[in-house]
Tab-separated table of C-alpha atoms in Angstrom:
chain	number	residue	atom	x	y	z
A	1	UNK	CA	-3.018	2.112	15.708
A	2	UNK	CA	-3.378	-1.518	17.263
A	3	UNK	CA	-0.058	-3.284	17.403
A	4	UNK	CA	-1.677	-6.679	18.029
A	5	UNK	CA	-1.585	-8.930	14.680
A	6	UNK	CA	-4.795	-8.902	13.099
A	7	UNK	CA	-6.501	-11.438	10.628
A	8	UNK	CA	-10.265	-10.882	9.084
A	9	UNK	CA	-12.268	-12.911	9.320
A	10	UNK	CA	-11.719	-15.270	6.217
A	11	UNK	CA	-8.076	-13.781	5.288
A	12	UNK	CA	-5.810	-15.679	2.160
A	13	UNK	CA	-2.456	-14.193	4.519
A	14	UNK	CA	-3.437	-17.669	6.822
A	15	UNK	CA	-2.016	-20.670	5.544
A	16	UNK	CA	-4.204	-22.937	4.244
A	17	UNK	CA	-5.613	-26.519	5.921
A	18	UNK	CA	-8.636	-28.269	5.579
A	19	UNK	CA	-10.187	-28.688	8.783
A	20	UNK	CA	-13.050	-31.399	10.346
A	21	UNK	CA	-15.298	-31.172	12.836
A	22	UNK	CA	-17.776	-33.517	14.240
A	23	UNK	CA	-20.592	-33.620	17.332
A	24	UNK	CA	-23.766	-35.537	18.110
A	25	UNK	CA	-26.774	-33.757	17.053
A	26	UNK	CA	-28.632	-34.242	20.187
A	27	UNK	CA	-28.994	-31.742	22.951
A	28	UNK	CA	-28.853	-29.125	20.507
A	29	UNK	CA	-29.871	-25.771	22.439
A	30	UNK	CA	-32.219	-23.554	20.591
A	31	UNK	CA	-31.149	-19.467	19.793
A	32	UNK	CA	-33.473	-17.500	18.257
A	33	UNK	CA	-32.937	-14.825	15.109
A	34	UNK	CA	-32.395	-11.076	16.207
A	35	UNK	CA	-35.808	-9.185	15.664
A	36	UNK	CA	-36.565	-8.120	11.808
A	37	UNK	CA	-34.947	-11.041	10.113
A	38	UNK	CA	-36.996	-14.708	9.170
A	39	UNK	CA	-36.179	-18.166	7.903
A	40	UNK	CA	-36.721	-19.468	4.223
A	41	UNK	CA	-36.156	-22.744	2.572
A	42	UNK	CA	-34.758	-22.270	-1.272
A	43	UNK	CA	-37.206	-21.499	-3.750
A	44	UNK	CA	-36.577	-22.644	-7.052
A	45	UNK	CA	-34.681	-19.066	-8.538
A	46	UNK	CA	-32.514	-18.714	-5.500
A	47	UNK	CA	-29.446	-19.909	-7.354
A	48	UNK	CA	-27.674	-16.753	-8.106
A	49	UNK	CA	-28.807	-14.532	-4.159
A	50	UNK	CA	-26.564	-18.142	-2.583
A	51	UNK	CA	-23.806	-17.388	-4.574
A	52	UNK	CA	-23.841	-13.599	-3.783
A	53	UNK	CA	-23.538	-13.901	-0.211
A	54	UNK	CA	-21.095	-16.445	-0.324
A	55	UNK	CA	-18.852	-13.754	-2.605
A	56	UNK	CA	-19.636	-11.034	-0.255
A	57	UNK	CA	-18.487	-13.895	2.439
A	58	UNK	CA	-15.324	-14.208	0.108
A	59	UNK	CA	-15.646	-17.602	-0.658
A	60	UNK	CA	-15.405	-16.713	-4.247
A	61	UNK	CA	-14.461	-14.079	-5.941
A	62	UNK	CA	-16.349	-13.885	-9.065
A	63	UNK	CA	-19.572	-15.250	-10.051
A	64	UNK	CA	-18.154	-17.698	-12.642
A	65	UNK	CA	-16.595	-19.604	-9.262
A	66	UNK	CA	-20.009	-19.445	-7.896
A	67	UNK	CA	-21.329	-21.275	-10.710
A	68	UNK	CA	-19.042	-23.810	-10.307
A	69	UNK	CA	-19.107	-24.376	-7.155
A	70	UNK	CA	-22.900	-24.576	-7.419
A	71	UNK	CA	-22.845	-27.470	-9.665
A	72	UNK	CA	-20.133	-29.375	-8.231
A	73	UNK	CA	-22.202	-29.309	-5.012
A	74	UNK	CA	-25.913	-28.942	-6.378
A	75	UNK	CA	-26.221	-29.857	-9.798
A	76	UNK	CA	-28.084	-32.785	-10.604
A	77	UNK	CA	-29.641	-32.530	-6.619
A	78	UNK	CA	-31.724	-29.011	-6.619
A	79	UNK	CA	-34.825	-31.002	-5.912
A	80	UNK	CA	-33.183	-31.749	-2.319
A	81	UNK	CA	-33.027	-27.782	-1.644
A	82	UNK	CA	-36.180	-26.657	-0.677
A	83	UNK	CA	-36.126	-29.088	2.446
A	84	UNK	CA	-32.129	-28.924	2.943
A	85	UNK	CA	-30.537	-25.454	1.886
A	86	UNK	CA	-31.797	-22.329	4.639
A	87	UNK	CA	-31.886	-18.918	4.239
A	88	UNK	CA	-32.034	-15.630	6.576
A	89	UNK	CA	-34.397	-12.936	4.974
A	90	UNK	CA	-34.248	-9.164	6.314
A	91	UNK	CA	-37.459	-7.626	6.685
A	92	UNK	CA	-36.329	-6.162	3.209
A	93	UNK	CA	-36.583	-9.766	1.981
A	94	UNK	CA	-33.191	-9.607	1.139
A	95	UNK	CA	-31.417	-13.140	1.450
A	96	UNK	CA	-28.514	-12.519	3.790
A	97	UNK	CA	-27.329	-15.629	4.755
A	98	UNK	CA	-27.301	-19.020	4.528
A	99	UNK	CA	-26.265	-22.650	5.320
A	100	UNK	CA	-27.323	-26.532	4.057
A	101	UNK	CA	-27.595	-29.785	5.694
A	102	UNK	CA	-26.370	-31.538	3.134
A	103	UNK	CA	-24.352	-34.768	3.020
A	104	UNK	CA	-20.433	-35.466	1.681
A	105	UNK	CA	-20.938	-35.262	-1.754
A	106	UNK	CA	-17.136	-37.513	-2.853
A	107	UNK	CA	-19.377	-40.132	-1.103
A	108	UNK	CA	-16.304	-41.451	0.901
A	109	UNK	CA	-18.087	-40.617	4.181
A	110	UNK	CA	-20.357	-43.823	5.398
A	111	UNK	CA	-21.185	-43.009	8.713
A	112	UNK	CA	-24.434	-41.740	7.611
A	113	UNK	CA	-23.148	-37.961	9.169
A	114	UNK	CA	-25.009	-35.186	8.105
A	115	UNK	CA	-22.616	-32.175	6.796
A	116	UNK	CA	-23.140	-28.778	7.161
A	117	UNK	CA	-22.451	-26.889	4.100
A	118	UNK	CA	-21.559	-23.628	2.979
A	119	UNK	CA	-22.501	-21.325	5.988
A	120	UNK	CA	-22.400	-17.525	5.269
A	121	UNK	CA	-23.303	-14.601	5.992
A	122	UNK	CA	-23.493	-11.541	3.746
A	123	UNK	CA	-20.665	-9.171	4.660
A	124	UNK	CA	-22.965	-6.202	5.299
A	125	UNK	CA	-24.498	-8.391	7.351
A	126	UNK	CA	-21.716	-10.031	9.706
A	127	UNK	CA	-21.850	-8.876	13.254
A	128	UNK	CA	-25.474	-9.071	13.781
A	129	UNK	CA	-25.843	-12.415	15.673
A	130	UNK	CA	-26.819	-14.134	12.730
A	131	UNK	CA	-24.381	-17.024	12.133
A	132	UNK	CA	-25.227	-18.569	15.389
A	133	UNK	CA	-29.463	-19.259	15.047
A	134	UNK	CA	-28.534	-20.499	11.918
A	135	UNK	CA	-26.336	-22.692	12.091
A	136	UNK	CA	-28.446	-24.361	14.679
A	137	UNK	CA	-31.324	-23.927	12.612
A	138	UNK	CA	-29.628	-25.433	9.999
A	139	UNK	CA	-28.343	-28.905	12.619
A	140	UNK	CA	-31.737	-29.026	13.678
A	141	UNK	CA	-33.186	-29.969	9.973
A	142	UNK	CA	-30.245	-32.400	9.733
A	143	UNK	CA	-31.572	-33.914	13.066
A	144	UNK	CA	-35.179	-33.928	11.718
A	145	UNK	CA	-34.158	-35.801	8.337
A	146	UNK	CA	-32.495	-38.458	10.742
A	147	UNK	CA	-29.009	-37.812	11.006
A	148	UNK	CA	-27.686	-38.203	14.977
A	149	UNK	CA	-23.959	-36.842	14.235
A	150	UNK	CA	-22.825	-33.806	12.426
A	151	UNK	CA	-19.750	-33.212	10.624
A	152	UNK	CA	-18.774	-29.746	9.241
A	153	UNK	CA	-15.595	-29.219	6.567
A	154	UNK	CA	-14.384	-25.937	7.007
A	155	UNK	CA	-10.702	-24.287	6.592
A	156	UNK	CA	-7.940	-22.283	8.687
A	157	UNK	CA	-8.544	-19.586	6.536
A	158	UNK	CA	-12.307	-19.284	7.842
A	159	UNK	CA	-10.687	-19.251	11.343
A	160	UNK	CA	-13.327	-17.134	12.916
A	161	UNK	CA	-15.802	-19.828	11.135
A	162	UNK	CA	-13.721	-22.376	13.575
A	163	UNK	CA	-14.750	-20.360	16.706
A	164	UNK	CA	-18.198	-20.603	16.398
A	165	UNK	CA	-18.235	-24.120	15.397
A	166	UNK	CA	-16.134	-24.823	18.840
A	167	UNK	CA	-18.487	-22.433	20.552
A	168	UNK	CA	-21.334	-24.931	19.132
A	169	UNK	CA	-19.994	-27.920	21.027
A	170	UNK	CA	-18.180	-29.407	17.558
A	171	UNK	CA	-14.456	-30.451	18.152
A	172	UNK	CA	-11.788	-31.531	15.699
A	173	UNK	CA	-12.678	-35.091	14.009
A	174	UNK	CA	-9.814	-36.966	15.954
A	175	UNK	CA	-7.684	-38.503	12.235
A	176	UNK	CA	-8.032	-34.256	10.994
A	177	UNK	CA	-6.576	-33.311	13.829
A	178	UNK	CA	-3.404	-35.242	13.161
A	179	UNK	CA	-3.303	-34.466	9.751
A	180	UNK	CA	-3.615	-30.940	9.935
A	181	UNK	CA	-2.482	-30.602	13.303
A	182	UNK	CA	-0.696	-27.103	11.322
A	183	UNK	CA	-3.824	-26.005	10.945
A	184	UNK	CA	-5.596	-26.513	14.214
A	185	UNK	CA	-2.400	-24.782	16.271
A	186	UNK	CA	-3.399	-21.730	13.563
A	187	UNK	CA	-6.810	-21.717	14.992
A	188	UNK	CA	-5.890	-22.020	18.435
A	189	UNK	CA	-3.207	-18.900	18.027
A	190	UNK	CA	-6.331	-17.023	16.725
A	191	UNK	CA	-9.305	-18.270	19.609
A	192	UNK	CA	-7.153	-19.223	22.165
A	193	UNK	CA	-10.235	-21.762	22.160
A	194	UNK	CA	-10.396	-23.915	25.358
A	195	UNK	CA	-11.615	-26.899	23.246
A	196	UNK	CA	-8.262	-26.965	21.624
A	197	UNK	CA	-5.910	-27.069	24.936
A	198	UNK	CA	-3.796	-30.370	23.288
A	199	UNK	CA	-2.612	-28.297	21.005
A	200	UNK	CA	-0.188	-25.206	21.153
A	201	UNK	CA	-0.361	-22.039	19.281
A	202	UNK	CA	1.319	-21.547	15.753
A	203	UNK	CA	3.606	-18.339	16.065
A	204	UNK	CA	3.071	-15.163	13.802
A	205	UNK	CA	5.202	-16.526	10.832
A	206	UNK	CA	4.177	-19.782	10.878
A	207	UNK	CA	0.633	-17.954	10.819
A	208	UNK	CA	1.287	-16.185	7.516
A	209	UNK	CA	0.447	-18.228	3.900
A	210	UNK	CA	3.434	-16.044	2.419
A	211	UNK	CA	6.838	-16.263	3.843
A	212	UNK	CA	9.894	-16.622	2.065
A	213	UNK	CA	13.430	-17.438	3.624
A	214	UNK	CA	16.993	-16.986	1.852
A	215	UNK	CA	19.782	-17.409	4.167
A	216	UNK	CA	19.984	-14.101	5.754
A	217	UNK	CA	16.599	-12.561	4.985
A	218	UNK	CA	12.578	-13.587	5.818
A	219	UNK	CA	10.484	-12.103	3.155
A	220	UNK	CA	6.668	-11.931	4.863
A	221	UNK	CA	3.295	-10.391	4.373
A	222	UNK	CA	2.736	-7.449	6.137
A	223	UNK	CA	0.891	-7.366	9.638
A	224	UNK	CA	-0.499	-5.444	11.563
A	225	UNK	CA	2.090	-4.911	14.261
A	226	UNK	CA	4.572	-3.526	10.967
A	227	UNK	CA	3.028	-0.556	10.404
A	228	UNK	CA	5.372	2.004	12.163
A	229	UNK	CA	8.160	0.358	10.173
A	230	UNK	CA	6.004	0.447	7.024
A	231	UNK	CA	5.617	4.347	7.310
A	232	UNK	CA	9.179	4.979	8.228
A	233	UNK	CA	10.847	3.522	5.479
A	234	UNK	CA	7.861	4.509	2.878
A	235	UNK	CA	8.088	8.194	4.295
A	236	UNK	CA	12.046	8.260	4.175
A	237	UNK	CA	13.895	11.080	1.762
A	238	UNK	CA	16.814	8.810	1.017
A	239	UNK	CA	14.953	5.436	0.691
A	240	UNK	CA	12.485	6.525	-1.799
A	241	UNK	CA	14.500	8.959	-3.353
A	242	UNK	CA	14.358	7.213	-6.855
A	243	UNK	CA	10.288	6.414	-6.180
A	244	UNK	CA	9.082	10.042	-5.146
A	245	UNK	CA	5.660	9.342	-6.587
A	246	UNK	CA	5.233	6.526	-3.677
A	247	UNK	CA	6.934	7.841	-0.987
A	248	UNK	CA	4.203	8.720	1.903
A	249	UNK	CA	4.250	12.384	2.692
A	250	UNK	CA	2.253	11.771	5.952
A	251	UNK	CA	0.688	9.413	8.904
A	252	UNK	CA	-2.589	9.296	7.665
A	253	UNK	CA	-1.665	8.944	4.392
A	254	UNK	CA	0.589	5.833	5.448
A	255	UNK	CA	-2.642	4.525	7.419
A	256	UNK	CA	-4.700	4.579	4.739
A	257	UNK	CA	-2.421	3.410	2.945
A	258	UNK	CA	-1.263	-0.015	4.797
A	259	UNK	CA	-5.201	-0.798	5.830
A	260	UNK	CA	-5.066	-0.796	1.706
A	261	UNK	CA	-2.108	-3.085	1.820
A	262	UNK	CA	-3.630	-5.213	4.530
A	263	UNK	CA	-6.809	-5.959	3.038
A	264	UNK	CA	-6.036	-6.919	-0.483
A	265	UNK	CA	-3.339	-9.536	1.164
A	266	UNK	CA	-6.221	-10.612	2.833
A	267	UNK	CA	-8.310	-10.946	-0.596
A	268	UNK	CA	-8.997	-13.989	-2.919
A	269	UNK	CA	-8.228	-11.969	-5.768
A	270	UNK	CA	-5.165	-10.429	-4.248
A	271	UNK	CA	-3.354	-7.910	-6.698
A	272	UNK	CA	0.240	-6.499	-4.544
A	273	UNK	CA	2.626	-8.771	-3.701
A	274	UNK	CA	4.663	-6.321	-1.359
A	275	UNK	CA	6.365	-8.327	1.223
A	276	UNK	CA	7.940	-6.914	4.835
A	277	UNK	CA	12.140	-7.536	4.339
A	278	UNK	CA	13.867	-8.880	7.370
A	279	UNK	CA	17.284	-10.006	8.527
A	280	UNK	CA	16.768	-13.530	10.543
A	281	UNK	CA	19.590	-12.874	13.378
A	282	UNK	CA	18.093	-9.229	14.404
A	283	UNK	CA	14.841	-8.769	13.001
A	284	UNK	CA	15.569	-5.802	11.724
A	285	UNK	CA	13.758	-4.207	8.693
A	286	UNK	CA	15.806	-4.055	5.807
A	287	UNK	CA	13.311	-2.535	3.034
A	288	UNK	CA	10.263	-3.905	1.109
A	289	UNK	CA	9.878	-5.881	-2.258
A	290	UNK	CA	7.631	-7.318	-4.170
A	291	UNK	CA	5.561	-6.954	-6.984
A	292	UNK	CA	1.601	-5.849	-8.716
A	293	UNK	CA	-0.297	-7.839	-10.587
A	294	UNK	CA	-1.151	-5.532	-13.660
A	295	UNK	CA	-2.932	-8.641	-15.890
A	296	UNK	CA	-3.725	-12.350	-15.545
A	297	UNK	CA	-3.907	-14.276	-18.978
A	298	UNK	CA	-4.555	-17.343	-19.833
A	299	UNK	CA	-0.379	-17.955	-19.775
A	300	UNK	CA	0.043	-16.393	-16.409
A	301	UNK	CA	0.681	-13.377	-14.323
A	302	UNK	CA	2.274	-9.809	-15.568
A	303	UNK	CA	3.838	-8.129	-12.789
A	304	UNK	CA	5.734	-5.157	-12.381
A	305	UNK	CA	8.270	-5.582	-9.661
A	306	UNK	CA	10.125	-3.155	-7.252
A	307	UNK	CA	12.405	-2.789	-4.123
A	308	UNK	CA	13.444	-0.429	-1.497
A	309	UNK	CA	15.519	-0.881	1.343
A	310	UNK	CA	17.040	1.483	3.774
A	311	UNK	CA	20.321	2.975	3.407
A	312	UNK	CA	22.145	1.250	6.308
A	313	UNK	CA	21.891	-1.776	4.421
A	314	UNK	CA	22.851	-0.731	1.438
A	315	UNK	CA	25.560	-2.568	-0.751
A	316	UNK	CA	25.394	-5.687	1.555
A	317	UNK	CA	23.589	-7.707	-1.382
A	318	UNK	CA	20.322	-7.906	0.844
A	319	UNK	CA	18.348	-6.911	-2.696
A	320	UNK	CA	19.940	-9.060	-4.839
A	321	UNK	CA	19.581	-12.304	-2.132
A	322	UNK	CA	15.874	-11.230	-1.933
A	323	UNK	CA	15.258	-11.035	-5.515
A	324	UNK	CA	16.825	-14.077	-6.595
A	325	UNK	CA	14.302	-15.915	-4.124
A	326	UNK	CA	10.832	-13.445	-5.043
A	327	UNK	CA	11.483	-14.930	-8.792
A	328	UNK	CA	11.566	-18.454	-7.760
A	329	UNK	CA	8.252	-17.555	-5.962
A	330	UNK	CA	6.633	-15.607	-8.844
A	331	UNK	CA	7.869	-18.065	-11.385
A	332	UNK	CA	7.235	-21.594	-9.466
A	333	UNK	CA	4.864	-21.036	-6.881
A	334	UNK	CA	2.692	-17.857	-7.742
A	335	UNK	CA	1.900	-18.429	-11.786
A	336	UNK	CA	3.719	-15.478	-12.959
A	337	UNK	CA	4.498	-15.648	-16.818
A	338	UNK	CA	6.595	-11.917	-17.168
A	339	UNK	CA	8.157	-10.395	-14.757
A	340	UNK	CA	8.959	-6.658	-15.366
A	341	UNK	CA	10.945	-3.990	-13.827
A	342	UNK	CA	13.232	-0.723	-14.573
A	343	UNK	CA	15.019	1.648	-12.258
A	344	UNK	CA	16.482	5.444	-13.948
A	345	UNK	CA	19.812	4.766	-15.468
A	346	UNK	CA	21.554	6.783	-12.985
A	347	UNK	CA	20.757	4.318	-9.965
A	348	UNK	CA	23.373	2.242	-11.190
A	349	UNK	CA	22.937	0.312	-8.203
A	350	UNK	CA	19.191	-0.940	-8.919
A	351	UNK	CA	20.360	-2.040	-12.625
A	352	UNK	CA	23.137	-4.011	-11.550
A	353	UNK	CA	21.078	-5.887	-8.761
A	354	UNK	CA	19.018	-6.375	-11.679
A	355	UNK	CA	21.308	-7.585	-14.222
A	356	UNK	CA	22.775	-9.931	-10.941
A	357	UNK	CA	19.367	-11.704	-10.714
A	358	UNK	CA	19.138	-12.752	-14.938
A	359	UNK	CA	16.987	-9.958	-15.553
A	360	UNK	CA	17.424	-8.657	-19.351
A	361	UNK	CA	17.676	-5.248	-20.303
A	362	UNK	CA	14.871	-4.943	-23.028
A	363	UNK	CA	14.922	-1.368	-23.350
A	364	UNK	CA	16.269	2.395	-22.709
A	365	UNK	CA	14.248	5.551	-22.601
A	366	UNK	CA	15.548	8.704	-22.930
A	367	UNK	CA	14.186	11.685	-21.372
A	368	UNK	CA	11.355	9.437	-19.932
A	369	UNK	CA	10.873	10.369	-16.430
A	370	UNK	CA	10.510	13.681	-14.564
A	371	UNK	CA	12.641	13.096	-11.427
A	372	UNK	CA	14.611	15.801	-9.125
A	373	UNK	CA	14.150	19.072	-11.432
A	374	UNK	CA	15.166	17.216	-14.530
A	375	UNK	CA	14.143	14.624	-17.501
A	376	UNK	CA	16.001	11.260	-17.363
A	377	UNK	CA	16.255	8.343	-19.138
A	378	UNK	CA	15.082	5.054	-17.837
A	379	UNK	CA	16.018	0.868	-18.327
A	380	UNK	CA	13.471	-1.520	-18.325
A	381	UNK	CA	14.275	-5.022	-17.805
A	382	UNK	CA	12.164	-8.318	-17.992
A	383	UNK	CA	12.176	-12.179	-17.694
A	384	UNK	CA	9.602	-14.754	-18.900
A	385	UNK	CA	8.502	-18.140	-17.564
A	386	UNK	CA	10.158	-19.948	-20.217
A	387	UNK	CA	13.751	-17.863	-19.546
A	388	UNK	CA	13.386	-18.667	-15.647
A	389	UNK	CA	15.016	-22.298	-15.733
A	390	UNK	CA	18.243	-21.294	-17.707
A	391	UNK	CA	18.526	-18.330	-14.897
A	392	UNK	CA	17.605	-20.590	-11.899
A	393	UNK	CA	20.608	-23.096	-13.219
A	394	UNK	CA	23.090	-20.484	-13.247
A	395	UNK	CA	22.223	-19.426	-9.692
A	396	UNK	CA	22.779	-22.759	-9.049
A	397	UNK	CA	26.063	-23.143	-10.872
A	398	UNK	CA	27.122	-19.519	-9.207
A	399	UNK	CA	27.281	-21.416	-5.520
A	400	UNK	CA	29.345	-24.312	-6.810
């Protein structure tokens, strides 16, 4: 398996900054489509094939974004489409990407810039050298309707996005590169992009959207370069002696696994909050915890929560100093509303931890789990939104 860290190609585990570019529209070289595939202006109808591709692009996740999105950018303006928004057509006639030259629609932009908007390509799609012709396609019309400098908003997210731009002759809009300096040393850790020598490269962690510190531990998304520490602890006896149903009986079931684990970090609509547990002075891995997204309602997240950690570091509070900081995430940060969890009454250890951290015991189950040869009785514990203040005070009041 590749040890190097890797990031797809528009991945939520990358910290978020808006990024600017900018370049004069002259000059602009010319780079044909691959055979089979065609340009189209919108056609009245073509609404619902843009927002499609830019879900399969992840730029949204479900169509209802889409629609949004659509008339924050469109509405009110679809007569400027059909000489302004581009599509690539397969031979199929299948729309499979596209891009605008548009304008900036808050209206705070007066240079008279044309803006390149909403550039994707279908996800089946990416790969094919189609991003490329189009987007100087697209820079070509802006030229055409009179525009002589280009400006393109874009994110660190869409890093890969970034790279082509750069390739393109664009460079970072001189006042965005000071304000999100973060994000352009993300971008040039990713590219190693010669356009962006002034700045230096963001390190792994600083990398990663999701990285919690307490004062011993880092609590971080998974990467790629974690996986043989991901399937030892997972595939331990001892560890995951209490969680037999998860523990990984084999390598390719851990791969699987962890590409699983990878991706839906990567997601818009991510669902497993399982984060890598390290100590800060050795680096060492100390266990996993996190939590799953089982609903989301209109008052917030339900998550079911768990931990594991390997026995060397066992009784050494590690769990109960990661905890404590996962529920200021969920409840402050992430939009949690209920936080569940429950251990077997005989890992007296787990409860306590649990108990330690505010949760309350809400109820006991006899004979409600089949674990080791024998029927045992579990504890489920819980806390709301509205219970995490009083909790978060006494943690406070605790280091007093």
């Amino acid at each position: 398996m590749d040890k190097r860290v890797k990031f797809d190609n528009h991945d939520s585990r990358i910290k978020y900054y808006e990024l600017l570019l900018e370049r004069d529209l002259d000059g602009l070289p010319g780079l044909p489509l691959p055979a089979g595939y065609r340009f189209v202006f919108f056609r009245p109808g073509d609404r619902d094939a843009w927002i499609e591709i830019e879900k399969s692009a992840k730029e949204f996740t479900t169509f209802a974004q889409g629609l949004e999105a659509w008339s924050r950018y469109f509405g009110g303006r679809e007569d400027l489409l059909p000489t302004r928004m581009v599509f690539v057509e397969n031979d199929a006639g299948e729309k499979v990407a596209t891009a605008t030259a548009y304008f900036d629609i808050t209206g705070r932009d007066q240079s008279g810039s044309g803006w390149l908007h909403w550039v994707a390509v279908r996800r089946d799609f990416q790969g094919r050298g189609l991003s490329r012709p189009l987007i100087l396609h697209v820079l070509g019309i802006m030229r055409a309707l009179g525009h002589t400098h280009g400006k393109i908003p874009t994110q660190s997210t869409s890093w890969v996005a970034c790279k082509v731009y750069l390739d393109l002759g664009f460079h970072p809009i001189p006042q965005n590169a000071v304000n999100s300096r973060e994000g352009w040393r993300i971008v040039k850790a990713l590219t190693d992009h010669p356009a962006l020598a002034e700045f230096d490269a963001a390190s792994p962690d600083e990398i990663l959207a999701l990285r919690l510190e307490t004062e011993r531990l880092i609590l971080r998304d998974y990467m790629e370069e974690d996986f043989e520490a991901y399937f030892r602890l997972k595939s331990d006896e001892e560890t995951m002696y209490y969680l037999q149903d998860i523990r990984l009986s084999s390598r390719e079931e851990a791969e699987r696994e962890f590409r699983e684990v990878l991706a839906d970090a990567a997601s818009m609509d991510r669902k497993f909050y399982f984060l890598h547990m390290e100590r800060k002075d050795t680096g060492e891995q100390v266990g996993s915890i996190g939590y799953t997204v089982r609903a989301d309602t209109p008052q917030g997240k339900l998550v079911d929560a768990g931990y594991f950690t390997r026995p060397a570091f066992w009784n050494n509070g590690y769990v109960t100093e990661a905890l404590r900081r996962l529920l200021a995430f969920a409840f402050e940060e992430n939009g949690v509303h209920r936080f569940s969890t429950g251990c077997l009454t005989e890992n007296r250890g787990s409860w306590r931890v649990m108990e330690k951290c505010g949760l309350i015991r809400e109820s006991e189950r006899p004979d409600w789990t089949w674990h080791d040869g024998k029927l045992k009785t579990r504890v489920e514990y819980r806390l709301l939104k509205r219970e995490w203040p009083a909790i978060r005070l006494s943690y406070e009041e605790e280091k007093r």
